Short mmCIF file of C-alpha atoms and ligand atoms in Angstrom, two decimals:
data_model
loop_
_atom_site.label_atom_id
_atom_site.label_comp_id
_atom_site.label_asym_id
_atom_site.label_seq_id
_atom_site.Cartn_x
_atom_site.Cartn_y
_atom_site.Cartn_z
CA MET I 1 -36.22 27.42 -17.07
CA THR I 2 -38.77 27.25 -19.90
CA CYS I 3 -40.02 24.03 -21.32
CA SER I 4 -38.18 24.40 -24.62
CA LYS I 5 -34.93 25.24 -22.85
CA PHE I 6 -35.32 22.20 -20.64
CA PHE I 7 -35.97 20.10 -23.73
CA SER I 8 -32.83 21.34 -25.50
CA TYR I 9 -30.81 20.84 -22.31
CA LYS I 10 -31.98 17.23 -22.24
CA LEU I 11 -31.05 16.83 -25.88
CA VAL I 12 -27.55 18.08 -25.20
CA VAL I 13 -27.17 15.62 -22.33
CA VAL I 14 -28.38 12.74 -24.51
CA ALA I 15 -26.04 13.81 -27.32
CA LEU I 16 -23.10 13.93 -24.91
CA LEU I 17 -23.94 10.50 -23.53
CA LEU I 18 -24.15 9.12 -27.06
CA LEU I 19 -20.84 10.72 -27.98
CA ASN I 20 -19.26 9.18 -24.94
CA SER I 21 -20.61 5.72 -25.70
CA CYS I 22 -19.40 6.06 -29.31
CA LYS I 23 -15.78 6.57 -28.22
CA PRO I 24 -13.58 3.96 -29.85
CA ALA I 25 -12.99 1.11 -27.42
CA ASN I 26 -9.26 1.65 -27.75
CA GLU I 27 -9.50 4.87 -25.72
CA ILE I 28 -10.30 2.80 -22.67
CA PRO I 29 -7.34 0.81 -21.33
CA PRO I 30 -7.69 -2.86 -20.48
CA GLU I 31 -7.72 -3.96 -16.85
CA ILE I 32 -5.51 -6.60 -15.30
CA ALA I 33 -6.77 -9.41 -13.07
CA GLY I 34 -5.19 -9.17 -9.61
CA HIS I 35 -5.49 -12.91 -8.96
CA ALA I 36 -3.61 -13.67 -12.20
CA ALA I 37 -0.82 -11.26 -11.18
CA PHE I 38 -0.76 -12.94 -7.76
CA ASP I 39 -0.34 -16.33 -9.47
CA TYR I 40 2.72 -14.93 -11.25
CA VAL I 41 4.18 -13.91 -7.87
CA LYS I 42 3.75 -17.51 -6.67
CA LYS I 43 5.51 -18.85 -9.77
CA LEU I 44 8.37 -16.34 -9.43
CA VAL I 45 9.09 -17.02 -5.76
CA ALA I 46 9.05 -20.76 -6.52
CA PHE I 47 12.31 -20.27 -8.45
CA GLY I 48 13.99 -19.76 -5.09
CA ASN I 49 17.00 -17.51 -4.61
CA ARG I 50 17.00 -15.36 -7.75
CA PHE I 51 20.36 -13.75 -6.98
CA SER I 52 22.23 -12.18 -9.90
CA GLY I 53 24.48 -14.64 -11.71
CA THR I 54 22.82 -17.81 -10.37
CA SER I 55 21.04 -20.63 -12.19
CA GLU I 56 17.85 -19.71 -10.28
CA TYR I 57 18.04 -16.20 -11.73
CA LEU I 58 18.58 -17.57 -15.24
CA MET I 59 15.64 -19.98 -14.93
CA GLN I 60 13.44 -17.12 -13.84
CA ALA I 61 14.76 -15.03 -16.77
CA ASP I 62 13.74 -17.81 -19.17
CA PHE I 63 10.29 -17.94 -17.60
CA ILE I 64 9.83 -14.16 -17.95
CA ALA I 65 11.07 -14.22 -21.55
CA GLU I 66 8.90 -17.21 -22.54
CA THR I 67 5.80 -15.70 -20.93
CA ALA I 68 6.29 -12.29 -22.56
CA SER I 69 7.04 -13.93 -25.89
CA ALA I 70 3.96 -16.19 -25.68
CA TYR I 71 1.82 -13.06 -25.27
CA GLY I 72 3.19 -11.31 -28.33
CA CYS I 73 6.26 -9.43 -27.14
CA LYS I 74 9.51 -9.27 -29.06
CA VAL I 75 11.98 -10.30 -26.36
CA ASN I 76 15.73 -9.76 -26.10
CA PHE I 77 18.24 -10.50 -23.39
CA GLN I 78 20.83 -7.87 -22.61
CA ASP I 79 23.79 -9.78 -21.19
CA PHE I 80 26.82 -8.13 -19.67
CA VAL I 81 29.60 -8.88 -17.22
CA GLU I 82 30.67 -6.49 -14.49
CA GLN I 83 33.39 -6.56 -11.92
CA THR I 84 31.66 -6.25 -8.56
CA ALA I 85 32.67 -6.26 -4.92
CA LYS I 86 31.84 -9.99 -4.97
CA GLY I 87 33.84 -10.68 -8.12
CA LYS I 88 32.80 -10.83 -11.77
CA ILE I 89 29.08 -11.39 -12.26
CA LYS I 90 27.15 -12.16 -15.44
CA PHE I 91 24.02 -10.04 -15.50
CA ARG I 92 20.97 -10.42 -17.73
CA ASN I 93 18.35 -7.74 -18.38
CA ILE I 94 15.20 -8.86 -20.17
CA VAL I 95 13.67 -6.42 -22.68
CA ALA I 96 10.18 -7.07 -24.09
CA ASP I 97 8.66 -4.82 -26.77
CA ILE I 98 5.07 -4.28 -27.85
CA LYS I 99 4.38 -2.08 -30.85
CA GLY I 100 1.80 0.64 -30.27
CA LYS I 101 0.09 3.19 -32.52
CA SER I 102 3.13 5.46 -32.30
CA ASP I 103 6.89 4.96 -32.50
CA PHE I 104 7.17 7.01 -29.34
CA TYR I 105 7.40 4.65 -26.43
CA LEU I 106 7.18 4.35 -22.68
CA ILE I 107 9.48 2.16 -20.63
CA ILE I 108 7.68 0.19 -17.93
CA SER I 109 10.35 -1.38 -15.76
CA THR I 110 11.04 -3.29 -12.59
CA HIS I 111 13.86 -5.33 -11.13
CA CYS I 112 13.76 -9.10 -11.02
CA ASP I 113 16.87 -9.90 -8.94
CA LEU I 114 16.59 -10.83 -5.27
CA LYS I 115 18.70 -9.23 -2.53
CA GLU I 116 21.37 -11.66 -1.30
CA LEU I 117 21.66 -11.43 2.46
CA SER I 118 23.65 -13.88 4.53
CA GLY I 119 21.56 -15.60 7.16
CA VAL I 120 18.24 -14.30 5.79
CA ASN I 121 16.21 -16.57 3.56
CA PHE I 122 13.38 -14.57 2.07
CA GLN I 123 10.98 -14.96 -0.83
CA GLY I 124 11.06 -11.40 -2.11
CA ALA I 125 7.37 -11.68 -2.94
CA ASN I 126 7.17 -7.90 -2.71
CA ASP I 127 10.77 -6.79 -3.30
CA GLY I 128 11.45 -8.35 -6.63
CA ALA I 129 8.47 -10.47 -7.63
CA SER I 130 5.57 -7.99 -7.31
CA GLY I 131 6.72 -5.61 -10.06
CA VAL I 132 7.55 -8.50 -12.40
CA ALA I 133 4.14 -10.07 -11.78
CA VAL I 134 2.27 -6.82 -12.51
CA ILE I 135 4.17 -6.36 -15.78
CA LEU I 136 3.67 -9.98 -16.92
CA GLU I 137 -0.04 -9.66 -16.20
CA MET I 138 -0.17 -6.36 -18.11
CA ILE I 139 1.42 -8.13 -21.09
CA ARG I 140 -1.06 -11.03 -20.85
CA THR I 141 -3.97 -8.60 -20.55
CA LEU I 142 -2.88 -6.54 -23.55
CA LYS I 143 -2.73 -9.65 -25.71
CA SER I 144 -6.10 -11.01 -24.61
CA SER I 145 -7.80 -7.60 -24.99
CA GLY I 146 -6.61 -7.29 -28.59
CA LEU I 147 -6.07 -3.56 -27.97
CA ILE I 148 -3.16 -1.67 -29.49
CA PRO I 149 -1.65 0.74 -26.97
CA PRO I 150 -1.54 4.41 -28.04
CA VAL I 151 2.27 4.40 -27.75
CA SER I 152 4.79 1.60 -28.06
CA LEU I 153 5.79 -0.12 -24.83
CA ARG I 154 9.17 -1.39 -23.76
CA PHE I 155 8.97 -3.58 -20.67
CA ILE I 156 12.34 -4.03 -18.97
CA PHE I 157 13.15 -6.48 -16.19
CA PHE I 158 16.41 -5.24 -14.69
CA ASP I 159 19.04 -7.46 -13.17
CA GLY I 160 21.28 -6.22 -10.34
CA GLU I 161 19.09 -3.53 -8.84
CA GLU I 162 20.08 -4.64 -5.36
CA CYS I 163 23.47 -3.46 -4.16
CA GLN I 164 25.90 -5.99 -2.79
CA PHE I 165 27.16 -3.77 0.01
CA GLU I 166 26.30 -0.11 -0.46
CA TYR I 167 24.84 1.84 -3.36
CA SER I 168 27.45 3.73 -5.37
CA ASP I 169 28.37 4.28 -9.03
CA GLN I 170 29.93 0.79 -8.89
CA ASP I 171 27.39 -1.04 -6.72
CA GLY I 172 23.66 -1.56 -7.24
CA LEU I 173 21.47 -0.52 -10.20
CA PHE I 174 23.76 -2.61 -12.43
CA GLY I 175 21.05 -3.41 -14.97
CA SER I 176 19.53 0.05 -15.30
CA ARG I 177 22.94 1.77 -15.43
CA TRP I 178 24.02 -0.62 -18.17
CA TYR I 179 20.77 -0.19 -20.07
CA VAL I 180 20.88 3.62 -20.02
CA ALA I 181 24.50 3.61 -21.22
CA SER I 182 23.48 1.32 -24.08
CA MET I 183 20.63 3.50 -25.39
CA THR I 184 21.08 4.84 -28.92
CA GLU I 185 20.34 8.45 -29.84
CA TYR I 186 17.24 7.23 -31.69
CA GLU I 187 16.01 5.30 -28.64
CA ARG I 188 16.57 8.35 -26.48
CA SER I 189 14.71 10.63 -28.92
CA LYS I 190 11.61 8.41 -28.98
CA CYS I 191 11.46 7.64 -25.26
CA LEU I 192 8.55 9.44 -23.55
CA GLY I 193 9.61 8.38 -20.08
CA VAL I 194 10.08 5.59 -17.60
CA ILE I 195 7.61 4.19 -15.08
CA ASN I 196 9.53 1.95 -12.68
CA LEU I 197 7.69 -0.41 -10.32
CA ASP I 198 9.20 -1.75 -7.11
CA MET I 199 7.53 -3.18 -3.99
CA VAL I 200 3.99 -2.74 -5.29
CA GLY I 201 2.26 -5.70 -3.65
CA ASP I 202 1.91 -4.70 0.02
CA ARG I 203 -1.57 -5.57 1.36
CA ASP I 204 -1.58 -2.14 2.97
CA LEU I 205 -0.84 -0.33 -0.28
CA GLN I 206 0.54 3.21 -0.03
CA ILE I 207 2.43 4.18 -3.15
CA ALA I 208 4.59 7.16 -2.24
CA ILE I 209 6.16 8.63 -5.37
CA PRO I 210 9.71 9.74 -4.50
CA ALA I 211 10.63 13.41 -4.82
CA ASN I 212 13.40 12.48 -7.26
CA GLY I 213 11.03 11.87 -10.12
CA ASP I 214 9.76 13.68 -13.18
CA HIS I 215 7.08 16.23 -12.28
CA ALA I 216 4.79 15.59 -15.27
CA LEU I 217 4.94 11.80 -14.83
CA THR I 218 4.15 12.20 -11.14
CA GLU I 219 1.11 14.33 -12.02
CA LEU I 220 0.12 11.75 -14.62
CA ALA I 221 0.33 8.96 -12.04
CA LEU I 222 -1.70 10.83 -9.43
CA ASN I 223 -4.36 11.84 -11.99
CA ALA I 224 -4.54 8.32 -13.42
CA ALA I 225 -4.93 6.84 -9.94
CA ALA I 226 -7.74 9.29 -9.14
CA ALA I 227 -9.46 8.62 -12.48
CA GLY I 228 -9.40 4.90 -11.75
CA GLY I 229 -10.94 5.45 -8.30
CA ASN I 230 -7.64 4.61 -6.58
CA GLY I 231 -6.42 8.07 -5.60
CA GLU I 232 -6.26 7.12 -1.91
CA TYR I 233 -3.41 4.67 -2.56
CA PHE I 234 -1.07 7.16 -4.25
CA ARG I 235 0.68 10.24 -2.92
CA ARG I 236 3.80 12.31 -3.31
CA SER I 237 6.72 11.63 -0.99
CA SER I 238 9.40 14.10 0.07
CA GLN I 239 11.93 11.23 0.15
CA HIS I 240 14.60 10.65 -2.47
CA ILE I 241 14.92 6.98 -3.37
CA ILE I 242 17.75 5.11 -5.05
CA ASP I 243 16.13 2.78 -7.55
CA ASP I 244 16.23 1.88 -11.24
CA HIS I 245 14.57 5.16 -12.27
CA ARG I 246 17.65 7.10 -11.14
CA PRO I 247 20.11 6.32 -13.97
CA PHE I 248 17.42 7.53 -16.42
CA LEU I 249 16.90 10.77 -14.51
CA LYS I 250 20.66 11.31 -14.39
CA SER I 251 20.86 11.02 -18.16
CA GLY I 252 17.97 13.43 -18.73
CA ILE I 253 15.18 10.93 -19.43
CA PRO I 254 11.94 11.58 -17.49
CA ALA I 255 11.33 8.82 -14.97
CA ILE I 256 9.37 8.01 -11.84
CA ASN I 257 9.34 5.22 -9.31
CA LEU I 258 6.04 3.77 -8.14
CA MET I 259 6.96 2.25 -4.80
CA ASP I 260 5.50 1.52 -1.39
CA PHE I 261 8.51 1.87 0.87
CA GLU I 262 6.60 1.28 4.05
CA PHE I 263 6.33 -2.49 3.99
CA GLY I 264 5.09 -3.47 7.43
CA PRO I 265 5.34 -1.19 10.47
CA ALA I 266 8.25 1.22 9.88
CA ASN I 267 9.18 -0.81 6.75
CA SER I 268 10.13 -3.71 9.03
CA TYR I 269 9.24 -6.45 6.50
CA TRP I 270 11.73 -5.11 3.94
CA HIS I 271 14.64 -7.51 3.26
CA THR I 272 13.42 -9.93 5.92
CA GLU I 273 11.60 -13.27 6.00
CA GLU I 274 8.41 -11.24 6.39
CA ASP I 275 8.65 -10.39 2.69
CA ASN I 276 6.56 -13.38 1.69
CA ILE I 277 3.44 -14.23 -0.26
CA GLU I 278 1.23 -13.74 2.82
CA LYS I 279 2.10 -10.06 3.00
CA ILE I 280 0.99 -9.10 -0.49
CA SER I 281 -2.46 -9.04 -2.08
CA PRO I 282 -4.01 -9.47 -5.52
CA GLU I 283 -5.93 -6.22 -4.97
CA SER I 284 -2.75 -4.16 -4.56
CA LEU I 285 -1.19 -5.65 -7.68
CA GLU I 286 -4.38 -4.90 -9.60
CA ILE I 287 -4.53 -1.28 -8.44
CA VAL I 288 -0.97 -0.64 -9.57
CA GLY I 289 -1.31 -2.42 -12.94
CA ASN I 290 -4.52 -0.62 -13.80
CA THR I 291 -3.09 2.75 -12.82
CA VAL I 292 -0.10 2.16 -15.11
CA PHE I 293 -2.47 1.22 -17.95
CA LEU I 294 -4.37 4.48 -17.40
CA MET I 295 -1.06 6.36 -17.48
CA ILE I 296 -0.15 4.72 -20.79
CA TRP I 297 -3.51 5.59 -22.29
CA ARG I 298 -3.28 9.20 -21.07
CA ILE I 299 0.35 10.02 -21.92
CA LYS I 300 0.81 13.01 -24.24
CA LYS I 301 2.81 12.12 -27.32
ZN1 ZN F 1 15.39 -4.71 -2.20
#
């Protein structure tokens, strides 16, 4: 290498570095604070048994709506009644919108109901509260950052994800099935996809993206995790999972489920008293929230 070539090489490097530092700040997503998300989990579990159709569920719904609204979301309840194996139940989805730079939008969803099991009293810190907490903290972070997301965001907190007896077209996924059926042609045409979060707080975080998920969104998630330095916590799974992403997939809308379905040894904490605040960590919530932010900032419109 001659001196002049070395000099020009250095110039190119400096120019590239300058270009990089001149990128508009909006190209870099904000980052959530894990401890703040963890505080939301504590507040959510304090509502007690958030079973569909109960006053505890409705109080939690008010809390979610008030929090999202306080941080700039336009919030709507989607109320509906369904005949279930346990009689008629009033369900309530919570839908919170943030306008982005484009009318195209991503749905970031989770369920906020708690599984009702006789004889088992559990907090649902992971199964129920963790996804809600990550989304509420994402909303708070967006507001405090002052950044406008590259696409619009629709955050949905689904009621009735948990089945009462056994998943079927009449049991479980009540909120997401109802929501998908209610979508207008316009809403469908502008929807870029769905990122559903469920059980994302495990201290030993291993997000295994189910095989029944959109290929491009799965790639986006894995690439975003790697870009954020969190690739080791995300992988593909060969399992098919029944969760709120499924009604979207069935109706032709791209969707994935970010879920760690190995909660404790052989998933032994799932739907037991072991699903409590001690078993989840701020770090795991932060990893998931920041990966979703990177996905939002990288999605192709
Ligand atoms: Zn569950």
